[in-house]
Amino acid sequence: MDKMKPFEKKIWLSSPTMHGDEQKWVNDAFEKNWITTAGENVDSVETLVAEKIGCKYAVALSCGTGALHLAIKLAGEKLYGQAKPNAGTLQGHKVFCSDMTFDATVNPVAYEDGEAVFIDTERDTWNMDPVALEKAFEIYPDVKLVVLVHLYGTPAKLDEIMAVCEKYGAVLVEDAAESFGAAYKGKQTGTFGIGNIISFNGNKIITGSSGGMFLTDNKADADKVRKWSTQSREAAPWYQHEEIGYNYRMSNIIAGVVRGQMPYLEEHIAQKKAVYMRYKEGFKGLPVHMNPYDEKNSEPNFWLSCMIIDKEAMCKQVRGEQDALYISENGKSCPTEILETLAKYNAEGRPIWKPMHMQPIYRMNPFITVNGNGRGQTNAYIAGDLEDVGADIFERGLCLPSDNKMTAEEQDKIIEIIRSCFD
Ligand SMILES: *Cc1c(COP(=O)(O)O)cnc(C)c1O
């Protein structure tokens, strides 16, 4: 192992993979001088994405976060009526949100003056636990909106979550930013909520360098989001505004990149799946497991491969707010040791997305676990055993180098490096 040299070319977590068509459509925008937030590329990607997802309308926006903002704003307006000028549509209302996710999933709830209540994670797909969600409705029966992520490209337990939403008369917004192309019972993620989103950020399964989409079957909703995203201009000869607007529309240049990527979505998914399967095979005999998915009902897009170390095989690891320490032990390891070792060899892994209820910015928000325990409004833990699944996966899990351009040989070396951490 000591004789092994670092990778000459860095192995990335997930880097963009360009094919040539992207440049062609960008050039097309230049040639036609559509250097703005409209043009053939924008129109084309909206059609292509709606076709792929199987929804009626896709609205091209500047980023996934902006798409989520407008999806959540729209849900708020439908549930609670139009906001007063200059106010958010969620004004004081609680919203149930995935807890183990990227903060872009939940920040828009705050943009709209709502309060996120974090729902703990289950162990079968690492997504929102439908049992914890039901407990949350028992505690806060008035909640009407649920924001659900499909983490790392793995579909959540949609049947169970939809059933709980239906039982309590709530609606769903899906954050499919990481799961474009993934399906649940044959239906694409991004089609289950009343308004859903995907992202084309630089490290996603396909990219425009940035960009996102709002997805819906409702024409009025698509029109509304398109209007909000272009500064809420009314149909008047001058700039006429009756409501607050945003500058969230996708650029025709960015859309050219996305347009060029679209034909390669399935190829990228196949490559990502191969990466996942090679890790699964390569880790045999080690005290670790891959991030799980429902093999019967779901087809992830395998955007990121992750692993979790068995409890008994964890060496001592302590994390503060900004740093981490560990004590190396024979036969054991921990995410910090593995990530540091990968970095030493010029390969990029990443910790599991730190759960929102553990983030300083959200320390005062309620958090509900599967036992109906968790954290109440005063930041005091509600009595009872606290099984905090998100904190446990964060403690023992990590995201592996998952680049689709990594060769089998390079991946074998990554696997060997990880094995050496358990020596
Ligand atoms: C990337 C991502 C987003 C945000 O998308 P951007 O296009 O980067 O704004 C939202 N949610 C999740 C889960 C993401 O991974």
Coordinates of N, CA and C in Angstrom, one line a residue, residues 25 41-54 58 180 213 258-260 262-263:
W25 N -24.6 23.6 -29.6 CA -25.9 24.4 -29.3 C -25.5 25.8 -28.7
N41 N -32.8 27.2 -27.7 CA -32.3 26.2 -26.7 C -33.2 26.1 -25.5
V42 N -33.7 27.2 -25.0 CA -34.6 27.2 -23.8 C -35.8 26.4 -24.2
D43 N -36.4 26.8 -25.3 CA -37.6 26.1 -25.8 C -37.4 24.6 -25.9
S44 N -36.3 24.2 -26.5 CA -35.9 22.8 -26.7 C -35.8 22.0 -25.4
V45 N -35.0 22.6 -24.5 CA -34.8 21.8 -23.2 C -36.1 21.6 -22.5
E46 N -37.0 22.6 -22.6 CA -38.2 22.5 -21.9 C -39.0 21.3 -22.5
T47 N -39.0 21.2 -23.8 CA -39.7 20.1 -24.4 C -39.0 18.7 -24.1
L48 N -37.7 18.7 -24.2 CA -37.0 17.5 -24.0 C -37.1 16.9 -22.6
V49 N -37.1 17.8 -21.6 CA -37.2 17.4 -20.2 C -38.6 17.0 -19.9
A50 N -39.6 17.7 -20.4 CA -41.0 17.3 -20.1 C -41.2 15.9 -20.7
E51 N -40.7 15.6 -21.9 CA -40.8 14.3 -22.5 C -40.2 13.2 -21.7
K52 N -39.0 13.5 -21.3 CA -38.2 12.5 -20.5 C -38.9 12.2 -19.2
I53 N -39.3 13.3 -18.5 CA -39.9 13.1 -17.2 C -41.3 12.5 -17.3
G54 N -42.0 12.9 -18.4 CA -43.4 12.4 -18.5 C -44.4 13.4 -17.8
A58 N -42.4 21.8 -18.4 CA -41.1 22.0 -17.7 C -40.7 23.5 -17.9
F180 N -32.6 13.2 -11.3 CA -33.1 13.2 -12.7 C -32.9 11.9 -13.4
M213 N -35.1 23.2 -13.3 CA -36.4 23.2 -14.0 C -37.5 23.0 -13.0
V258 N -27.3 22.3 -21.7 CA -28.2 21.2 -21.2 C -28.8 20.5 -22.4
R259 N -29.1 21.2 -23.5 CA -29.6 20.6 -24.7 C -28.7 19.5 -25.3
G260 N -27.4 19.9 -25.2 CA -26.4 18.9 -25.7 C -26.2 17.7 -24.8
M262 N -28.7 16.3 -22.9 CA -29.9 15.5 -22.8 C -29.8 14.1 -23.4
P263 N -29.2 14.0 -24.6 CA -29.1 12.7 -25.2 C -28.2 11.7 -24.5

